[in-house]
Amino acid sequence: MLPVIAWRPLVAAFTIACIVVYTWLGNHVPSLHISGHGSLQPIPKKIWQINFNHPQYSALESFVATWKDDDPTYEHTLLDKQAGQDIVRKHYGEDSEPLKTYLELGSTILRADYLRYLVLAAEGGFYSDLDTHVVKPLDEWYSESPNRPVRALVGLESDQLGSPHLIKGMYMPVQFCQWTLAISAHHPLMVSMVNAVTQGIQKLARSHEVALPNLSPTNKEVLHTTGPVAWSRAVFAYLSSATGTEVTHLNLTGLKEPRLFGDVLILPINAFASGLTHSGSRSTVSNETLMWHTFQGAWRATEQQASRKRRMASPGTNPQSGASFGGSGGDGGEQSGKYR
């Protein structure tokens, strides 16, 4: 047995190592300032939407009104740039990686995507882009039982239905939309998405060899970093973890009825993506339609204009210009349906 004095340097070294590891994790792993929240609570009656000063917002106010007026028991919040910063600072802390990353981002579309995940991870509720409107009252979107609680709603964006070819504009055989989402606060799926997006944005900036204020992603990079491709990967990973078996597109292709995986309810194509010309989507509203996406966001053109401004800006500046209807929800592939 070693003398007691011989253990002291070892204990000291171990303690220092623990402090270093803890400090590194604190600086590199985004986390919410939450403790003791135990089991997940039901999806709260909160509706979130994002408007970063888009000049055409007035044309969408009637859509926004459908969310505000759907049910007076729901709290509706329209987040502008300042409100977005405030809520991220409130929940993630002044020195957190999410806040630093969010504040430094020059890309409006990346910030709009990122903000929805940050808010839903912290507070939960329903999120929808501004160019969407309610068809069925939110209280009718799903039902649950004590033995089968629902803590997240995820809708299909596309389904190639067994075809060997990907649908134009899509990158996965089955893809989930993120123009409309609903989830409980602190849900592991959304917390993991915040972590993945935080790391993905930083990795993308490194690959471009630019600082975050000057990051000008391509459309494909947006979709894979903060958009529906990134979201779809996170969902598939969580479904596999929750069920203890690998869940792939083969488990979901041709989905006709909502299906519960753990506590995540996967909705068939017409719930959130009616009006498409693919994936078995109906061209008009049906009994399955919960909301309607008008695809008026035009985020690609808006982001391209903002990117040109960033490239013209002086090095070291943070020209957070540009506007967004809310996010990078896919353009629907061959979308052409109209609401009637």
Tab-separated table of C-alpha atoms in Angstrom:
chain	number	residue	atom	x	y	z
A	1	MET	CA	0.000	0.000	0.000
A	2	LEU	CA	1.341	3.399	-0.963
A	3	PRO	CA	1.928	5.933	1.773
A	4	VAL	CA	-0.872	8.509	2.124
A	5	ILE	CA	1.412	11.302	0.990
A	6	ALA	CA	1.998	9.490	-2.304
A	7	TRP	CA	-1.688	9.648	-3.131
A	8	ARG	CA	-1.910	13.403	-2.843
A	9	PRO	CA	-0.301	14.252	-6.207
A	10	LEU	CA	-2.503	11.649	-7.898
A	11	VAL	CA	-5.653	13.059	-6.339
A	12	ALA	CA	-4.615	16.576	-7.286
A	13	ALA	CA	-3.904	15.541	-10.874
A	14	PHE	CA	-7.242	13.724	-11.125
A	15	THR	CA	-9.090	16.753	-9.751
A	16	ILE	CA	-7.418	19.072	-12.248
A	17	ALA	CA	-8.265	16.690	-15.096
A	18	CYS	CA	-11.923	16.626	-14.038
A	19	ILE	CA	-12.037	20.414	-13.927
A	20	VAL	CA	-10.516	20.653	-17.415
A	21	VAL	CA	-13.006	18.159	-18.869
A	22	TYR	CA	-15.950	19.820	-17.120
A	23	THR	CA	-14.882	23.234	-18.361
A	24	TRP	CA	-14.468	21.956	-21.924
A	25	LEU	CA	-17.922	20.378	-21.881
A	26	GLY	CA	-19.442	23.539	-20.483
A	27	ASN	CA	-17.912	25.559	-23.286
A	28	HIS	CA	-18.659	23.145	-26.146
A	29	VAL	CA	-21.959	21.411	-25.388
A	30	PRO	CA	-25.020	23.652	-25.610
A	31	SER	CA	-27.355	23.151	-22.676
A	32	LEU	CA	-30.446	24.680	-21.194
A	33	HIS	CA	-30.378	26.208	-17.721
A	34	ILE	CA	-32.884	23.656	-16.456
A	35	SER	CA	-32.843	21.364	-13.463
A	36	GLY	CA	-35.235	18.859	-11.999
A	37	HIS	CA	-37.792	18.949	-14.814
A	38	GLY	CA	-38.377	15.190	-14.522
A	39	SER	CA	-40.838	13.636	-16.958
A	40	LEU	CA	-41.918	15.650	-19.972
A	41	GLN	CA	-45.050	17.718	-19.680
A	42	PRO	CA	-47.729	17.827	-22.415
A	43	ILE	CA	-47.135	20.067	-25.405
A	44	PRO	CA	-47.912	23.546	-24.051
A	45	LYS	CA	-50.537	25.813	-25.576
A	46	LYS	CA	-48.014	28.196	-27.060
A	47	ILE	CA	-47.696	29.206	-30.697
A	48	TRP	CA	-44.438	30.670	-31.993
A	49	GLN	CA	-43.800	32.429	-35.288
A	50	ILE	CA	-40.826	34.413	-36.575
A	51	ASN	CA	-40.668	37.610	-38.605
A	52	PHE	CA	-37.343	39.296	-39.174
A	53	ASN	CA	-38.756	42.534	-40.620
A	54	HIS	CA	-39.834	41.137	-43.959
A	55	PRO	CA	-41.102	43.951	-46.206
A	56	GLN	CA	-43.972	41.755	-47.455
A	57	TYR	CA	-45.193	40.751	-44.011
A	58	SER	CA	-48.453	42.646	-44.475
A	59	ALA	CA	-49.412	40.194	-47.226
A	60	LEU	CA	-49.209	37.353	-44.720
A	61	GLU	CA	-51.008	38.927	-41.775
A	62	SER	CA	-54.234	37.132	-42.638
A	63	PHE	CA	-52.372	33.818	-42.362
A	64	VAL	CA	-50.860	34.819	-39.032
A	65	ALA	CA	-54.340	35.730	-37.809
A	66	THR	CA	-55.461	32.116	-38.236
A	67	TRP	CA	-52.854	31.094	-35.663
A	68	LYS	CA	-53.586	33.990	-33.316
A	69	ASP	CA	-57.341	33.541	-33.441
A	70	ASP	CA	-57.549	29.745	-33.587
A	71	ASP	CA	-58.129	29.332	-29.867
A	72	PRO	CA	-57.954	32.051	-27.167
A	73	THR	CA	-56.494	29.508	-24.720
A	74	TYR	CA	-53.296	29.426	-26.809
A	75	GLU	CA	-50.607	32.058	-26.291
A	76	HIS	CA	-49.358	33.422	-29.620
A	77	THR	CA	-45.908	35.048	-29.879
A	78	LEU	CA	-44.439	36.659	-32.978
A	79	LEU	CA	-40.685	36.872	-32.506
A	80	ASP	CA	-38.740	39.688	-34.127
A	81	LYS	CA	-34.957	40.038	-34.038
A	82	GLN	CA	-34.788	41.581	-30.567
A	83	ALA	CA	-37.321	39.199	-29.024
A	84	GLY	CA	-35.397	36.288	-30.500
A	85	GLN	CA	-32.159	37.455	-28.912
A	86	ASP	CA	-33.881	38.041	-25.582
A	87	ILE	CA	-35.447	34.593	-25.354
A	88	VAL	CA	-32.231	32.798	-26.318
A	89	ARG	CA	-30.295	34.832	-23.746
A	90	LYS	CA	-32.930	34.072	-21.094
A	91	HIS	CA	-32.861	30.312	-21.516
A	92	TYR	CA	-29.281	29.563	-22.566
A	93	GLY	CA	-27.190	32.068	-20.690
A	94	GLU	CA	-24.899	34.911	-21.618
A	95	ASP	CA	-21.782	32.785	-22.123
A	96	SER	CA	-23.447	29.828	-23.845
A	97	GLU	CA	-22.467	28.548	-27.269
A	98	PRO	CA	-26.062	28.789	-28.567
A	99	LEU	CA	-26.319	32.482	-27.715
A	100	LYS	CA	-22.869	33.297	-29.079
A	101	THR	CA	-23.571	31.378	-32.268
A	102	TYR	CA	-27.018	32.907	-32.700
A	103	LEU	CA	-25.856	36.493	-32.166
A	104	GLU	CA	-22.886	36.162	-34.510
A	105	LEU	CA	-24.782	34.608	-37.422
A	106	GLY	CA	-25.023	36.890	-40.430
A	107	SER	CA	-27.288	34.553	-42.394
A	108	THR	CA	-30.937	35.420	-41.772
A	109	ILE	CA	-32.236	32.044	-42.875
A	110	LEU	CA	-29.850	30.159	-40.592
A	111	ARG	CA	-30.930	32.355	-37.681
A	112	ALA	CA	-34.629	31.828	-38.441
A	113	ASP	CA	-34.180	28.059	-38.555
A	114	TYR	CA	-31.958	28.016	-35.479
A	115	LEU	CA	-34.332	30.185	-33.449
A	116	ARG	CA	-37.300	27.827	-33.811
A	117	TYR	CA	-35.261	24.947	-32.390
A	118	LEU	CA	-33.832	27.041	-29.567
A	119	VAL	CA	-37.273	28.292	-28.519
A	120	LEU	CA	-39.032	24.941	-28.780
A	121	ALA	CA	-36.287	23.155	-26.843
A	122	ALA	CA	-36.614	25.689	-24.037
A	123	GLU	CA	-40.357	26.388	-23.903
A	124	GLY	CA	-42.073	23.901	-26.192
A	125	GLY	CA	-45.294	24.539	-28.068
A	126	PHE	CA	-46.272	24.876	-31.723
A	127	TYR	CA	-44.161	26.581	-34.368
A	128	SER	CA	-45.211	27.472	-37.915
A	129	ASP	CA	-43.790	29.622	-40.705
A	130	LEU	CA	-45.625	32.832	-41.566
A	131	ASP	CA	-46.754	31.568	-44.969
A	132	THR	CA	-48.890	28.855	-43.363
A	133	HIS	CA	-52.381	28.902	-41.930
A	134	VAL	CA	-54.505	26.742	-39.695
A	135	VAL	CA	-57.107	24.417	-41.221
A	136	LYS	CA	-58.168	22.381	-38.183
A	137	PRO	CA	-58.186	23.712	-34.605
A	138	LEU	CA	-54.969	22.773	-32.813
A	139	ASP	CA	-56.840	20.857	-30.123
A	140	GLU	CA	-57.990	18.464	-32.851
A	141	TRP	CA	-54.522	17.723	-34.201
A	142	TYR	CA	-53.944	14.669	-32.034
A	143	SER	CA	-55.292	12.596	-29.160
A	144	GLU	CA	-53.422	10.709	-26.475
A	145	SER	CA	-53.965	8.460	-23.493
A	146	PRO	CA	-52.145	8.086	-20.153
A	147	ASN	CA	-50.387	4.991	-21.464
A	148	ARG	CA	-49.558	6.524	-24.843
A	149	PRO	CA	-48.603	10.163	-24.295
A	150	VAL	CA	-47.764	12.366	-27.268
A	151	ARG	CA	-44.924	14.810	-26.675
A	152	ALA	CA	-44.050	15.751	-30.259
A	153	LEU	CA	-45.780	16.041	-33.637
A	154	VAL	CA	-43.683	15.559	-36.774
A	155	GLY	CA	-45.158	15.694	-40.279
A	156	LEU	CA	-43.881	14.192	-43.510
A	157	GLU	CA	-42.593	16.619	-46.119
A	158	SER	CA	-41.939	14.064	-48.834
A	159	ASP	CA	-42.133	10.330	-49.514
A	160	GLN	CA	-40.802	8.806	-52.711
A	161	LEU	CA	-43.153	5.833	-52.160
A	162	GLY	CA	-40.725	3.117	-53.123
A	163	SER	CA	-39.399	4.850	-56.216
A	164	PRO	CA	-35.647	4.390	-56.753
A	165	HIS	CA	-35.357	8.097	-57.545
A	166	LEU	CA	-35.372	10.957	-55.070
A	167	ILE	CA	-38.060	13.582	-55.503
A	168	LYS	CA	-36.725	16.770	-57.069
A	169	GLY	CA	-35.478	19.112	-54.355
A	170	MET	CA	-35.357	16.378	-51.697
A	171	TYR	CA	-32.339	14.544	-50.308
A	172	MET	CA	-33.864	11.581	-48.471
A	173	PRO	CA	-36.434	8.913	-49.435
A	174	VAL	CA	-38.681	10.125	-46.603
A	175	GLN	CA	-38.155	13.656	-45.313
A	176	PHE	CA	-39.824	15.541	-42.457
A	177	CYS	CA	-40.939	19.150	-42.659
A	178	GLN	CA	-39.924	21.818	-40.176
A	179	TRP	CA	-42.171	24.626	-41.400
A	180	THR	CA	-44.622	23.379	-38.755
A	181	LEU	CA	-43.625	21.633	-35.514
A	182	ALA	CA	-45.077	20.849	-32.100
A	183	ILE	CA	-43.179	19.488	-29.110
A	184	SER	CA	-42.920	19.522	-25.325
A	185	ALA	CA	-40.395	21.736	-23.577
A	186	HIS	CA	-37.002	20.100	-22.955
A	187	HIS	CA	-37.773	17.193	-25.254
A	188	PRO	CA	-34.572	15.215	-25.980
A	189	LEU	CA	-35.314	15.302	-29.714
A	190	MET	CA	-35.275	19.088	-29.809
A	191	VAL	CA	-32.371	19.403	-27.378
A	192	SER	CA	-30.343	17.079	-29.625
A	193	MET	CA	-31.350	19.204	-32.623
A	194	VAL	CA	-30.077	22.352	-30.902
A	195	ASN	CA	-26.766	20.619	-30.240
A	196	ALA	CA	-26.503	19.338	-33.820
A	197	VAL	CA	-27.351	22.710	-35.364
A	198	THR	CA	-24.954	24.613	-33.090
A	199	GLN	CA	-22.119	22.315	-34.051
A	200	GLY	CA	-23.202	22.188	-37.691
A	201	ILE	CA	-23.207	25.969	-38.093
A	202	GLN	CA	-19.750	26.260	-36.562
A	203	LYS	CA	-18.447	23.431	-38.731
A	204	LEU	CA	-19.899	25.072	-41.835
A	205	ALA	CA	-18.171	28.371	-41.024
A	206	ARG	CA	-14.864	26.542	-40.587
A	207	SER	CA	-15.306	24.794	-43.940
A	208	HIS	CA	-15.855	28.204	-45.582
A	209	GLU	CA	-12.917	29.633	-43.618
A	210	VAL	CA	-14.985	32.630	-42.547
A	211	ALA	CA	-16.343	34.021	-39.307
A	212	LEU	CA	-20.038	33.475	-38.570
A	213	PRO	CA	-21.042	37.064	-39.474
A	214	ASN	CA	-19.743	36.489	-43.018
A	215	LEU	CA	-21.016	32.967	-43.529
A	216	SER	CA	-23.021	32.768	-46.774
A	217	PRO	CA	-24.302	29.208	-47.150
A	218	THR	CA	-25.548	27.671	-50.353
A	219	ASN	CA	-29.159	26.501	-50.524
A	220	LYS	CA	-28.006	22.903	-50.109
A	221	GLU	CA	-25.911	23.828	-47.082
A	222	VAL	CA	-28.898	25.518	-45.456
A	223	LEU	CA	-31.077	22.442	-45.950
A	224	HIS	CA	-28.396	20.129	-44.534
A	225	THR	CA	-27.301	22.337	-41.635
A	226	THR	CA	-30.491	23.866	-40.214
A	227	GLY	CA	-33.261	22.862	-42.608
A	228	PRO	CA	-35.401	19.767	-43.185
A	229	VAL	CA	-32.531	17.430	-44.009
A	230	ALA	CA	-30.844	18.168	-40.677
A	231	TRP	CA	-34.209	17.882	-38.924
A	232	SER	CA	-35.009	14.580	-40.638
A	233	ARG	CA	-31.720	13.063	-39.533
A	234	ALA	CA	-32.370	14.118	-35.948
A	235	VAL	CA	-35.887	12.656	-36.044
A	236	PHE	CA	-34.778	9.305	-37.440
A	237	ALA	CA	-32.017	9.103	-34.818
A	238	TYR	CA	-34.474	9.818	-32.013
A	239	LEU	CA	-37.096	7.372	-33.289
A	240	SER	CA	-34.446	4.659	-33.396
A	241	SER	CA	-33.307	5.491	-29.872
A	242	ALA	CA	-36.852	5.645	-28.491
A	243	THR	CA	-37.886	2.308	-29.977
A	244	GLY	CA	-34.615	0.435	-29.502
A	245	THR	CA	-34.515	-0.521	-33.172
A	246	GLU	CA	-33.318	1.199	-36.320
A	247	VAL	CA	-36.118	3.244	-37.846
A	248	THR	CA	-35.665	4.123	-41.523
A	249	HIS	CA	-37.780	5.395	-44.404
A	250	LEU	CA	-38.990	1.822	-44.879
A	251	ASN	CA	-40.945	2.116	-41.621
A	252	LEU	CA	-42.742	5.242	-42.818
A	253	THR	CA	-43.138	5.157	-46.578
A	254	GLY	CA	-46.779	5.106	-47.614
A	255	LEU	CA	-47.926	6.166	-44.127
A	256	LYS	CA	-51.709	6.678	-44.144
A	257	GLU	CA	-52.485	7.149	-40.439
A	258	PRO	CA	-50.604	8.879	-37.607
A	259	ARG	CA	-48.141	6.478	-35.990
A	260	LEU	CA	-46.590	6.788	-32.533
A	261	PHE	CA	-42.894	6.025	-32.046
A	262	GLY	CA	-42.137	6.352	-28.357
A	263	ASP	CA	-43.710	9.731	-27.597
A	264	VAL	CA	-43.323	11.182	-31.114
A	265	LEU	CA	-46.406	11.079	-33.336
A	266	ILE	CA	-45.477	10.907	-37.020
A	267	LEU	CA	-48.169	12.426	-39.233
A	268	PRO	CA	-48.873	11.324	-42.824
A	269	ILE	CA	-48.105	13.562	-45.770
A	270	ASN	CA	-51.443	15.396	-45.946
A	271	ALA	CA	-51.350	16.612	-42.351
A	272	PHE	CA	-48.720	19.303	-42.970
A	273	ALA	CA	-47.980	18.936	-46.694
A	274	SER	CA	-51.240	18.913	-48.622
A	275	GLY	CA	-51.106	20.630	-51.997
A	276	LEU	CA	-47.980	18.962	-53.385
A	277	THR	CA	-47.740	17.107	-56.667
A	278	HIS	CA	-45.814	14.183	-55.197
A	279	SER	CA	-45.689	11.868	-52.193
A	280	GLY	CA	-49.365	10.959	-52.407
A	281	SER	CA	-50.302	14.476	-51.338
A	282	ARG	CA	-53.846	15.650	-52.057
A	283	SER	CA	-54.166	18.781	-54.181
A	284	THR	CA	-56.896	20.289	-51.998
A	285	VAL	CA	-57.866	20.327	-48.339
A	286	SER	CA	-59.079	16.980	-47.000
A	287	ASN	CA	-60.057	15.582	-43.614
A	288	GLU	CA	-56.391	14.783	-43.064
A	289	THR	CA	-55.235	18.388	-43.548
A	290	LEU	CA	-54.299	20.133	-40.302
A	291	MET	CA	-52.634	23.220	-41.754
A	292	TRP	CA	-51.724	24.566	-45.185
A	293	HIS	CA	-48.352	25.753	-46.432
A	294	THR	CA	-48.604	28.343	-49.216
A	295	PHE	CA	-44.860	28.279	-50.046
A	296	GLN	CA	-44.622	32.061	-50.236
A	297	GLY	CA	-41.488	32.258	-48.121
A	298	ALA	CA	-39.114	32.652	-51.064
A	299	TRP	CA	-36.247	32.126	-48.626
A	300	ARG	CA	-33.802	31.062	-51.315
A	301	ALA	CA	-33.989	34.334	-53.229
A	302	THR	CA	-33.969	36.338	-49.994
A	303	GLU	CA	-30.885	34.512	-48.715
A	304	GLN	CA	-29.062	34.966	-52.012
A	305	GLN	CA	-29.637	38.730	-51.839
A	306	ALA	CA	-28.428	38.846	-48.235
A	307	SER	CA	-25.390	36.742	-49.124
A	308	ARG	CA	-24.370	39.235	-51.784
A	309	LYS	CA	-24.588	42.031	-49.208
A	310	ARG	CA	-22.416	40.086	-46.767
A	311	ARG	CA	-19.783	39.433	-49.406
A	312	MET	CA	-19.694	43.169	-50.159
A	313	ALA	CA	-19.411	44.109	-46.479
A	314	SER	CA	-16.081	45.006	-44.977
A	315	PRO	CA	-14.217	42.187	-43.190
A	316	GLY	CA	-15.017	41.976	-39.498
A	317	THR	CA	-18.426	43.597	-39.737
A	318	ASN	CA	-21.677	41.887	-38.859
A	319	PRO	CA	-24.202	42.934	-41.506
A	320	GLN	CA	-27.260	41.080	-40.212
A	321	SER	CA	-29.358	42.258	-43.090
A	322	GLY	CA	-31.929	40.359	-45.047
A	323	ALA	CA	-35.416	39.239	-44.195
A	324	SER	CA	-37.174	35.986	-43.541
A	325	PHE	CA	-40.713	34.707	-43.497
A	326	GLY	CA	-39.597	32.190	-40.927
A	327	GLY	CA	-37.310	29.474	-42.206
A	328	SER	CA	-35.925	27.099	-44.785
A	329	GLY	CA	-38.848	24.728	-45.030
A	330	GLY	CA	-38.456	22.893	-48.326
A	331	ASP	CA	-40.067	24.395	-51.387
A	332	GLY	CA	-42.302	21.362	-51.681
A	333	GLY	CA	-40.453	19.878	-54.629
A	334	GLU	CA	-42.938	20.069	-57.500
A	335	GLN	CA	-45.443	21.990	-55.365
A	336	SER	CA	-48.366	23.472	-57.231
A	337	GLY	CA	-51.519	22.803	-55.237
A	338	LYS	CA	-53.676	25.665	-54.008
A	339	TYR	CA	-55.801	26.095	-50.945
A	340	ARG	CA	-59.531	26.074	-51.664
